[in-house]
Amino acid sequence: MLSSKKEQITIESNIEERNTKEPVCIKNSERFEEMNESGTENKEEKQYLDLVREIIETGEERIDRTGTGTVSVFAPPQLRFDLSSSFPLITTKKVFFRAIVEELLFFVRGETDATILQNKGVKIWDGNGSREYLDSIGLFDRKENDLGPVYGWQWRHFGAKYTSSDADYTGKGYDQLQRVIDTIKNNPSDRRMIISAWNPADMHLMALPPCHMFAQFYVTKPNTKDAELSCQFYQRSCDMGLGVPFNIASYALLTIMIAYVTNLKPGKLIYCMGDAHVYSDHIEALKVQLKRVPYEFPRLKIREHVERIEDFSYEDFEVEGYKSYKKISMKMSV
């Protein structure tokens, strides 16, 4: 257990060193070395890159909902990240950390109006909240940017009746997130510390059914000074180019935030995938990314003392030592 909540949680890089420089093949016969300039290998990012490569090389070509087309594999091996040693922010392209934080805080507060994100410079929900898109899925009476009972609303108000993004849902429905936090504090060996965003009864009201839909939390060595909080989450639909780097960092951050407000150390993040796919118009961009040698993951600090998880703000988080390649542009399929 942490001796004081006022202590900063510092995630320090501790990547295993290797002595060889073994090249890795990709489909178009181009090669890159596994070692970065410091002589270390980021095995955790490499597992993501290896999966992208495998999908491009061996995936099944499929027609998808968006009409873009994908290559896909089903139920690939888990991705695993050690949150005690680093923060898994992909380095082979620049990732917009502020968008990750603001979207997660949007979920944590149970918010559903994408205008809140737009006002903070985060545009990732613009396509699914547009008037044109909402009309295309039959939500003609829905206000533009009202996403419906998505993700965080299910986390905080599962089972309540959704009316609009303007309504006050305080005390309504089942607060899954708070229950997990309370259970970690009071019964850390419990096997029911689960959050589900998948609510079939509300699917027709959602701008987009949840892709990452289910998370379970686990406390290692409960009630000791070495207690750690780990999270395993399941995602039914995994956009390897755009979405997955976001999802890795988002669930890592969620786990760290919950660990902070429950006085635990962060442990492991385990990522389970269903349909893991690369959009056809992302393939060339990802081939560029696959030629890049990952840097070490950065460290994350929480700078302010926070009691309640909904009281976190973007300014409370500081990423240290994030070295990345330039941004790679990929189009979002809606």
Coordinates of C-alpha atoms in Angstrom, one line a residue:
M1 CA 0.0 0.0 0.0
L2 CA 1.2 3.6 -0.6
S3 CA 2.1 5.3 2.7
S4 CA 0.4 8.6 1.6
K5 CA -2.0 9.6 -1.1
K6 CA 0.1 12.8 -1.5
E7 CA 3.0 10.7 -2.8
Q8 CA 3.3 10.8 -6.5
I9 CA 2.8 7.6 -8.4
T10 CA 5.8 7.4 -10.7
I11 CA 5.9 4.8 -13.4
E12 CA 9.6 4.2 -14.2
S13 CA 10.9 2.6 -17.4
N14 CA 12.6 -0.7 -16.8
I15 CA 12.9 -2.4 -20.2
E16 CA 15.0 -5.6 -20.4
E17 CA 18.3 -5.1 -22.2
R18 CA 19.4 -7.5 -25.0
N19 CA 22.8 -8.0 -26.6
T20 CA 21.8 -8.9 -30.2
K21 CA 20.3 -7.0 -33.1
E22 CA 18.2 -9.5 -34.8
P23 CA 16.3 -8.2 -37.9
V24 CA 12.5 -8.8 -38.2
C25 CA 10.9 -9.4 -41.6
I26 CA 7.8 -7.7 -42.8
K27 CA 5.7 -8.6 -45.8
N28 CA 7.3 -6.3 -48.3
S29 CA 10.8 -7.6 -47.5
E30 CA 11.8 -4.4 -45.7
R31 CA 13.6 -4.9 -42.4
F32 CA 14.2 -3.0 -39.2
E33 CA 16.4 -3.6 -36.2
E34 CA 14.8 -4.4 -32.9
M35 CA 17.1 -2.2 -30.8
N36 CA 16.5 1.4 -30.2
E37 CA 19.3 3.9 -29.8
S38 CA 19.8 3.2 -26.2
G39 CA 20.5 -0.5 -26.9
T40 CA 17.2 -1.7 -25.3
E41 CA 14.2 -3.5 -26.8
N42 CA 10.7 -2.4 -26.0
K43 CA 9.1 -5.8 -26.0
E44 CA 5.7 -4.5 -25.0
E45 CA 5.4 -2.2 -28.0
K46 CA 6.9 -4.9 -30.2
Q47 CA 4.0 -7.3 -29.4
Y48 CA 1.6 -4.7 -30.8
L49 CA 3.7 -4.2 -33.9
D50 CA 4.1 -8.0 -34.4
L51 CA 0.3 -8.4 -34.3
V52 CA -0.2 -5.6 -36.8
R53 CA 2.3 -7.3 -39.1
E54 CA 0.6 -10.7 -38.6
I55 CA -2.8 -9.3 -39.5
I56 CA -1.5 -7.6 -42.7
E57 CA 0.3 -10.7 -43.8
T58 CA -2.2 -13.4 -42.8
G59 CA -5.5 -11.7 -42.1
E60 CA -8.7 -12.5 -43.9
E61 CA -10.1 -9.9 -46.2
R62 CA -13.6 -8.9 -45.0
I63 CA -16.3 -6.4 -45.8
D64 CA -17.1 -4.3 -42.8
R65 CA -19.9 -2.1 -41.6
T66 CA -18.2 1.1 -42.7
G67 CA -17.7 -0.1 -46.3
T68 CA -13.9 0.5 -46.1
G69 CA -12.9 -3.1 -46.0
T70 CA -10.5 -4.8 -43.5
V71 CA -8.0 -7.6 -43.1
S72 CA -8.8 -9.4 -39.9
V73 CA -7.9 -12.1 -37.4
F74 CA -10.0 -13.4 -34.6
A75 CA -9.0 -13.8 -31.0
P76 CA -5.2 -13.2 -31.3
P77 CA -2.9 -13.7 -28.2
Q78 CA -3.3 -11.3 -25.4
L79 CA -1.2 -8.2 -25.2
R80 CA 0.3 -7.7 -21.7
F81 CA 1.8 -4.5 -20.2
D82 CA 3.6 -4.0 -16.9
L83 CA 2.2 -0.7 -15.4
S84 CA 4.6 -0.8 -12.5
S85 CA 7.6 -0.1 -14.8
S86 CA 6.3 2.2 -17.5
F87 CA 3.3 3.8 -19.1
P88 CA 2.3 2.1 -22.4
L89 CA 2.1 5.1 -24.8
I90 CA 3.0 3.9 -28.3
T91 CA 6.3 5.5 -29.5
T92 CA 6.4 4.4 -33.2
K93 CA 4.0 7.2 -34.0
K94 CA 3.1 10.3 -31.9
V95 CA -0.1 9.6 -29.8
F96 CA -2.3 12.5 -28.7
F97 CA -2.1 12.0 -24.9
R98 CA -4.5 14.8 -24.1
A99 CA -7.2 13.2 -26.2
I100 CA -6.7 9.9 -24.3
V101 CA -7.1 11.7 -21.0
E102 CA -10.0 13.9 -21.9
E103 CA -12.0 11.0 -23.4
L104 CA -11.4 8.8 -20.4
L105 CA -12.4 11.6 -18.0
F106 CA -15.5 12.1 -20.2
F107 CA -16.3 8.4 -19.6
V108 CA -15.5 8.4 -15.9
R109 CA -18.0 11.3 -15.4
G110 CA -20.7 9.5 -17.4
E111 CA -20.9 12.3 -19.9
T112 CA -22.4 11.8 -23.4
D113 CA -22.3 15.2 -25.1
A114 CA -19.4 15.2 -27.5
T115 CA -19.5 19.0 -27.5
I116 CA -17.7 18.7 -24.1
L117 CA -14.7 17.0 -25.9
Q118 CA -14.9 19.4 -28.9
N119 CA -14.5 22.4 -26.5
K120 CA -11.3 20.8 -25.3
G121 CA -9.9 20.3 -28.8
V122 CA -10.7 16.6 -28.9
K123 CA -12.4 15.7 -32.1
I124 CA -12.5 11.8 -32.0
W125 CA -16.3 11.6 -31.6
D126 CA -17.1 14.2 -34.2
G127 CA -17.9 11.7 -36.9
N128 CA -20.3 9.6 -34.7
G129 CA -22.0 12.6 -33.2
S130 CA -22.6 14.5 -36.5
R131 CA -26.1 15.3 -37.7
E132 CA -25.5 13.3 -40.8
Y133 CA -24.4 10.2 -39.0
L134 CA -27.1 10.2 -36.3
D135 CA -29.7 10.5 -39.1
S136 CA -28.1 7.6 -41.0
I137 CA -28.7 5.3 -38.0
G138 CA -32.3 6.5 -37.4
L139 CA -31.7 8.9 -34.5
F140 CA -33.5 11.7 -36.2
D141 CA -34.7 13.3 -32.9
R142 CA -31.3 13.1 -31.3
K143 CA -29.5 16.4 -30.7
E144 CA -26.3 16.7 -32.7
N145 CA -23.3 15.4 -30.6
D146 CA -25.6 13.6 -28.2
L147 CA -24.0 10.1 -28.3
G148 CA -26.6 8.3 -26.3
P149 CA -25.9 5.9 -23.4
V150 CA -22.4 5.0 -24.5
Y151 CA -19.4 3.7 -22.5
G152 CA -19.1 5.9 -19.4
W153 CA -22.9 6.4 -19.0
Q154 CA -23.2 2.6 -18.7
W155 CA -20.3 2.6 -16.3
R156 CA -22.1 5.1 -14.0
H157 CA -25.8 4.6 -14.7
F158 CA -26.3 1.0 -16.0
G159 CA -30.0 0.2 -16.1
A160 CA -31.3 3.7 -15.9
K161 CA -33.5 5.2 -18.7
Y162 CA -31.6 7.4 -21.1
T163 CA -33.4 10.5 -22.4
S164 CA -30.8 13.0 -23.5
S165 CA -27.3 14.3 -22.8
D166 CA -28.8 17.3 -21.0
A167 CA -30.6 15.2 -18.4
D168 CA -29.5 14.8 -14.8
Y169 CA -28.9 11.1 -14.0
T170 CA -27.5 11.6 -10.5
G171 CA -28.3 8.6 -8.3
K172 CA -30.0 6.8 -11.2
G173 CA -29.0 3.3 -12.4
Y174 CA -26.2 1.1 -11.1
D175 CA -22.8 2.8 -10.6
Q176 CA -20.4 0.0 -11.7
L177 CA -17.3 2.1 -11.5
Q178 CA -17.9 3.3 -7.9
R179 CA -18.9 -0.3 -6.9
V180 CA -15.5 -1.5 -8.2
I181 CA -13.7 1.2 -6.2
D182 CA -15.6 0.4 -3.0
T183 CA -15.0 -3.3 -3.4
I184 CA -11.3 -2.8 -4.0
K185 CA -11.2 -0.9 -0.7
N186 CA -13.4 -3.2 1.4
N187 CA -13.1 -6.7 -0.2
P188 CA -10.1 -6.8 -2.5
S189 CA -10.2 -10.5 -3.0
D190 CA -13.7 -10.3 -4.6
R191 CA -14.0 -11.9 -8.1
R192 CA -16.9 -9.6 -9.2
M193 CA -15.0 -6.4 -9.7
I194 CA -16.3 -5.9 -13.2
I195 CA -17.4 -3.0 -15.4
S196 CA -19.5 -3.7 -18.5
A197 CA -20.4 -1.2 -21.2
W198 CA -22.3 -3.8 -23.2
N199 CA -26.1 -3.3 -22.6
P200 CA -28.1 -4.9 -25.4
A201 CA -31.3 -3.1 -24.2
D202 CA -29.7 0.3 -25.0
M203 CA -27.9 -0.6 -28.2
H204 CA -30.5 1.1 -30.4
L205 CA -30.0 4.4 -28.5
M206 CA -26.2 4.5 -28.9
A207 CA -24.4 6.4 -31.6
L208 CA -21.9 3.5 -31.6
P209 CA -22.1 0.3 -29.6
P210 CA -19.1 -0.2 -27.3
C211 CA -15.9 -1.6 -28.9
H212 CA -14.1 -2.1 -25.6
M213 CA -16.9 -3.5 -23.6
F214 CA -15.8 -5.4 -20.5
A215 CA -13.1 -5.0 -17.8
Q216 CA -12.3 -7.0 -14.7
F217 CA -10.0 -5.8 -11.9
Y218 CA -7.8 -8.0 -9.6
V219 CA -5.7 -7.1 -6.5
T220 CA -2.5 -9.0 -6.1
K221 CA -1.3 -9.5 -2.5
P222 CA -4.3 -7.7 -1.0
N223 CA -4.0 -6.0 2.4
T224 CA -0.2 -5.8 2.1
K225 CA 2.2 -3.0 1.3
D226 CA 2.9 -4.8 -2.0
A227 CA -0.7 -4.9 -3.1
E228 CA -1.1 -4.1 -6.9
L229 CA -4.2 -3.5 -9.0
S230 CA -4.3 -5.2 -12.4
C231 CA -7.0 -5.0 -15.2
Q232 CA -8.0 -7.4 -17.9
F233 CA -10.3 -5.9 -20.6
Y234 CA -12.1 -7.4 -23.6
Q235 CA -12.6 -5.5 -26.9
R236 CA -14.9 -7.0 -29.5
S237 CA -13.8 -4.8 -32.4
C238 CA -10.1 -3.6 -32.5
D239 CA -9.0 -1.0 -35.1
M240 CA -5.2 -1.7 -34.9
G241 CA -4.1 1.5 -36.6
L242 CA -6.1 4.2 -34.9
G243 CA -8.1 2.7 -32.0
V244 CA -5.8 0.1 -30.3
P245 CA -2.9 2.5 -29.3
F246 CA -5.6 4.7 -27.7
N247 CA -7.2 1.8 -25.9
I248 CA -4.0 0.5 -24.5
A249 CA -3.1 3.9 -23.0
S250 CA -6.7 4.6 -21.9
Y251 CA -7.2 1.3 -19.9
A252 CA -3.7 1.7 -18.5
L253 CA -4.6 5.2 -17.3
L254 CA -8.0 4.0 -15.9
T255 CA -6.2 1.2 -13.9
I256 CA -3.6 3.7 -12.6
M257 CA -6.4 6.2 -11.6
I258 CA -8.3 3.5 -9.7
A259 CA -5.1 2.3 -8.1
Y260 CA -4.5 5.9 -6.9
V261 CA -7.8 6.5 -5.3
T262 CA -7.7 3.0 -3.6
N263 CA -4.1 3.4 -2.3
L264 CA -2.7 0.6 -4.4
K265 CA 0.2 0.3 -6.8
P266 CA -0.5 -0.3 -10.5
G267 CA 0.1 -3.8 -11.7
K268 CA -0.6 -5.4 -15.0
L269 CA -2.8 -4.6 -18.0
I270 CA -4.0 -7.5 -20.1
Y271 CA -5.7 -6.8 -23.4
C272 CA -8.0 -9.5 -24.9
M273 CA -9.2 -8.9 -28.5
G274 CA -12.1 -10.3 -30.6
D275 CA -12.0 -9.1 -34.2
A276 CA -8.6 -7.5 -34.6
H277 CA -8.4 -5.7 -37.9
V278 CA -6.5 -3.3 -40.1
Y279 CA -8.6 -1.1 -42.4
S280 CA -7.5 -1.4 -46.0
D281 CA -6.7 2.3 -46.2
H282 CA -4.4 2.0 -43.2
I283 CA -2.1 -0.7 -44.6
E284 CA 0.5 1.5 -46.3
A285 CA 0.7 3.9 -43.3
L286 CA 1.1 0.9 -40.9
K287 CA 3.9 -0.4 -43.1
V288 CA 5.7 2.8 -42.5
Q289 CA 5.2 2.4 -38.8
L290 CA 6.4 -1.2 -38.8
K291 CA 9.8 0.0 -40.0
R292 CA 10.3 2.2 -36.9
V293 CA 12.2 0.9 -33.9
P294 CA 10.2 1.5 -30.7
Y295 CA 11.7 3.8 -28.0
E296 CA 11.3 3.0 -24.4
F297 CA 7.9 3.8 -22.9
P298 CA 7.6 7.0 -20.9
R299 CA 6.8 7.4 -17.2
L300 CA 3.5 8.8 -15.8
K301 CA 3.2 11.0 -12.7
I302 CA 0.0 12.1 -10.9
R303 CA 0.8 15.6 -9.7
E304 CA -2.2 16.4 -7.4
H305 CA -3.9 14.8 -4.5
V306 CA -7.3 13.5 -5.6
E307 CA -9.8 11.7 -3.4
R308 CA -12.6 10.8 -6.0
I309 CA -11.9 9.4 -9.4
E310 CA -14.3 11.9 -11.1
D311 CA -12.2 14.8 -9.7
F312 CA -9.2 14.1 -11.9
S313 CA -8.4 16.6 -14.5
Y314 CA -5.9 16.6 -17.5
E315 CA -3.6 18.9 -15.5
D316 CA -3.1 16.2 -12.8
F317 CA -1.2 14.0 -15.2
E318 CA 2.4 14.4 -16.4
V319 CA 4.1 12.2 -19.0
E320 CA 7.9 12.1 -18.5
G321 CA 10.4 10.9 -21.1
Y322 CA 8.0 10.4 -24.0
K323 CA 10.1 10.1 -27.1
S324 CA 8.2 9.2 -30.3
Y325 CA 8.4 9.3 -34.0
K326 CA 6.2 11.8 -36.0
K327 CA 2.5 11.4 -36.3
I328 CA 1.1 9.0 -39.0
S329 CA -2.2 10.2 -40.4
M330 CA -4.9 7.5 -40.8
K331 CA -8.5 8.1 -41.8
M332 CA -11.2 7.2 -39.3
S333 CA -14.0 5.0 -40.8
V334 CA -17.4 5.9 -39.5

